[in-house]
CSV table of C-alpha atoms in Angstrom, one decimal:
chain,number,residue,atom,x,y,z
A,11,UNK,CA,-4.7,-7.7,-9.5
A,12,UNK,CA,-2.4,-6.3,-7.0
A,13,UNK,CA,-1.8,-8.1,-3.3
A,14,UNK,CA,-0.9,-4.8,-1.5
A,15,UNK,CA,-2.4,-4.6,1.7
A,16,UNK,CA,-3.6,-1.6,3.8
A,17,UNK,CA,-0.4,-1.7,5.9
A,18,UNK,CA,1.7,-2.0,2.8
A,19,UNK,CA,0.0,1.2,1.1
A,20,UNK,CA,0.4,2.9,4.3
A,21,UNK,CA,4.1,2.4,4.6
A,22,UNK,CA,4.7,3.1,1.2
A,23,UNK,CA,2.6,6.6,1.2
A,24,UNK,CA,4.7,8.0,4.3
A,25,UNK,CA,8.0,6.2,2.5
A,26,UNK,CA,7.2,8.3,-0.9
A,27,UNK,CA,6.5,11.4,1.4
A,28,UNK,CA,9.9,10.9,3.0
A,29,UNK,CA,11.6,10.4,-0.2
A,30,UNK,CA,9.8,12.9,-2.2
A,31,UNK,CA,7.5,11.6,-4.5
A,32,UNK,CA,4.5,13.3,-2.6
A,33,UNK,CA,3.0,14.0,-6.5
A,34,UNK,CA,3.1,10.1,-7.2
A,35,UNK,CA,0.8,9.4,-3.9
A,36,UNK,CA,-2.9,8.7,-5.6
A,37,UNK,CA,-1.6,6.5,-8.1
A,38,UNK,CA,0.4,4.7,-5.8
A,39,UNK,CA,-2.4,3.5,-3.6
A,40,UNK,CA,-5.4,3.6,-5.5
A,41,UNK,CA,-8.1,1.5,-5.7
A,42,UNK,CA,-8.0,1.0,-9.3
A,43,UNK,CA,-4.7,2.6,-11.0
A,44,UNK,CA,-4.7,3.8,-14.6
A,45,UNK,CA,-1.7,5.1,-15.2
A,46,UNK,CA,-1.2,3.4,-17.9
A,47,UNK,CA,-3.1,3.5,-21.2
A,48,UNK,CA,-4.4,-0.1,-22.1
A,49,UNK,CA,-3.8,-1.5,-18.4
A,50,UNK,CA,-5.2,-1.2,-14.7
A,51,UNK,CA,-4.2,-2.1,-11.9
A,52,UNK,CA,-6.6,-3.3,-8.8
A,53,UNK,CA,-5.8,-3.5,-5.5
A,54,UNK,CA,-8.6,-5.9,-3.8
A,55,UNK,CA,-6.8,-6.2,-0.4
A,56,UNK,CA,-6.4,-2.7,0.4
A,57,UNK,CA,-8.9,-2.4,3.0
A,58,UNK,CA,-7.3,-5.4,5.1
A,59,UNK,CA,-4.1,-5.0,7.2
A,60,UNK,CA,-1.8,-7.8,7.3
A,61,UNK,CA,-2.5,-9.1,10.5
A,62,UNK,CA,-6.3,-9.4,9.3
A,63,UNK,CA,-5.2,-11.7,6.4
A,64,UNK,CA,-2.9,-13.5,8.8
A,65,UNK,CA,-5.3,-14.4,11.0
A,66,UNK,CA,-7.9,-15.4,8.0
A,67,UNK,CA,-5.3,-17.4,6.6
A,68,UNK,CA,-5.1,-19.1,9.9
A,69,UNK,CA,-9.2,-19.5,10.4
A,70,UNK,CA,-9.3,-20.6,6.9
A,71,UNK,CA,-6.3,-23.2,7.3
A,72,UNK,CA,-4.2,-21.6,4.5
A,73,UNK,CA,-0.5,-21.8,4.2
A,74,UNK,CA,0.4,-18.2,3.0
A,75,UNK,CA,3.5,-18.2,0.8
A,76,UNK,CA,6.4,-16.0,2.3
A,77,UNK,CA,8.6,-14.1,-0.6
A,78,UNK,CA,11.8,-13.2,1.2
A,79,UNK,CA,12.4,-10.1,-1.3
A,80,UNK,CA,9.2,-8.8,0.1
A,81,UNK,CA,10.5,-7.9,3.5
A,82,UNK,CA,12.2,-4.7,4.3
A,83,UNK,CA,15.1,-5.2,6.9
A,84,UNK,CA,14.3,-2.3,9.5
A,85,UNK,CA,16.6,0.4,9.8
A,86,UNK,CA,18.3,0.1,6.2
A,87,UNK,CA,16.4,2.5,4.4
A,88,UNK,CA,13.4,5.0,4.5
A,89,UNK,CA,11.0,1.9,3.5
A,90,UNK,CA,12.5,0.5,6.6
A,91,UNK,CA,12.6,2.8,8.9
A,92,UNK,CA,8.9,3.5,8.2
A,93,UNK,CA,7.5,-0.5,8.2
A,94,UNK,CA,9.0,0.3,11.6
A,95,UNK,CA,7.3,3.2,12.8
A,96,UNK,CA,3.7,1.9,10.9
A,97,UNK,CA,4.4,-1.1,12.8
A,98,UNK,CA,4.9,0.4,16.4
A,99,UNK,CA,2.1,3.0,16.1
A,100,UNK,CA,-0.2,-0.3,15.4
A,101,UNK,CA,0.4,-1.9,18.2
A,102,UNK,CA,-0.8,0.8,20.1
A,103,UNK,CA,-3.3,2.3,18.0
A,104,UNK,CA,-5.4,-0.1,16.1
A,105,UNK,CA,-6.6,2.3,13.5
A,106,UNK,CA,-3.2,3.9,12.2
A,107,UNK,CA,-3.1,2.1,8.7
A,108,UNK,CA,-6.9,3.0,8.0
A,109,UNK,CA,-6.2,6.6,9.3
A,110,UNK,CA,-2.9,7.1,6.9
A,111,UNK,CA,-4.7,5.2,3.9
A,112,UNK,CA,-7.8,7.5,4.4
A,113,UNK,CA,-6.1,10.7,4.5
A,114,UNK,CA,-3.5,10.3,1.7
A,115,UNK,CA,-6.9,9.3,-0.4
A,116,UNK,CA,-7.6,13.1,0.2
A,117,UNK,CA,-4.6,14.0,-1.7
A,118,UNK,CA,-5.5,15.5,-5.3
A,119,UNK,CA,-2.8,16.3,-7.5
A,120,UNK,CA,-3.3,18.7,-10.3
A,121,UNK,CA,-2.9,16.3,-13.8
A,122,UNK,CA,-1.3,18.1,-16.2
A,123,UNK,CA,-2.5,15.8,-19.2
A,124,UNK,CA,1.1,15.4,-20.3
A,125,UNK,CA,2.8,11.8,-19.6
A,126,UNK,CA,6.8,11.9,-18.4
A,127,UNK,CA,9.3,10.5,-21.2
A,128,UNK,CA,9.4,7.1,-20.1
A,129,UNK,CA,5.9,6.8,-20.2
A,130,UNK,CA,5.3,8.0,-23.5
C-alpha cells in the first residue's frame, strides 16, 4: 500500500510530462500498479487531496507524521515548480487535481510486452 494522494499524483503526472517520461504516466498513478512480476502496488488514497486528509486528520483528532524528505522546496526543480503551480490553480479551482488525475487516466500507452534491462 502506497500513501500518494490525488494532489501528489497530480504533480507528479505534469512533473513526468515536463521531464519526459510521458510513456511511464499509467503506471505511475494507477490504482493498482503491476509493473512488477510477483508485486503490486495500491494506492488507497488517490481519490483524496491532501487538504481532505488534513482536515480528516483534524475531525478525527489524528497527529499526522510530517517526513521532511517529502516536501519539495518550490522553485528548485520541475517537481517544484509544479507542486507550485498544482497548488495555485487549487486555490482557485477546487477541481484541478481530480481534473489532471482523470485525464492522464485516459492516457494508453502501447505495451510492447518486452521489460527494460533493469527490470529484467
Amino acid at each position: 500500500l502506497l500513501a500518494d494522494t490525488g494532489s501528489r499524483l497530480a504533480i507528479r503526472a505534469l512533473s513526468m510530462v515536463s521531464l519526459g517520461r510521458g510513456a511511464s504516466i499509467p503506471d505511475a498513478i494507477a490504482f493498482v500498479d503491476r509493473g512488477l512480476e510477483d508485486i503490486e502496488l495500491i494506492r488507497p488514497l488517490r481519490e483524496f487531496a491532501f487538504r481532505e486528509i488534513g482536515f480528516f486528520n483534524t475531525f478525527e483528532r489524528i497527529d499526522p507524521i510530517l517526513l521532511p524528505l517529502a516536501a519539495i522546496p518550490a522553485g528548485t526543480s520541475i517537481p517544484g515548480l509544479t507542486a507550485a503551480f498544482i497548488a495555485g490553480l487549487e486555490a482557485d479551482f477546487a477541481s484541478t487535481i481530480n481534473t489532471v488525475c482523470r485525464t492522464v487516466e485516459k492516457i494508453v500507452c502501447p505495451d510492447s510486452g518486452e521489460r527494460c534491462a533493469l527490470c529484467k
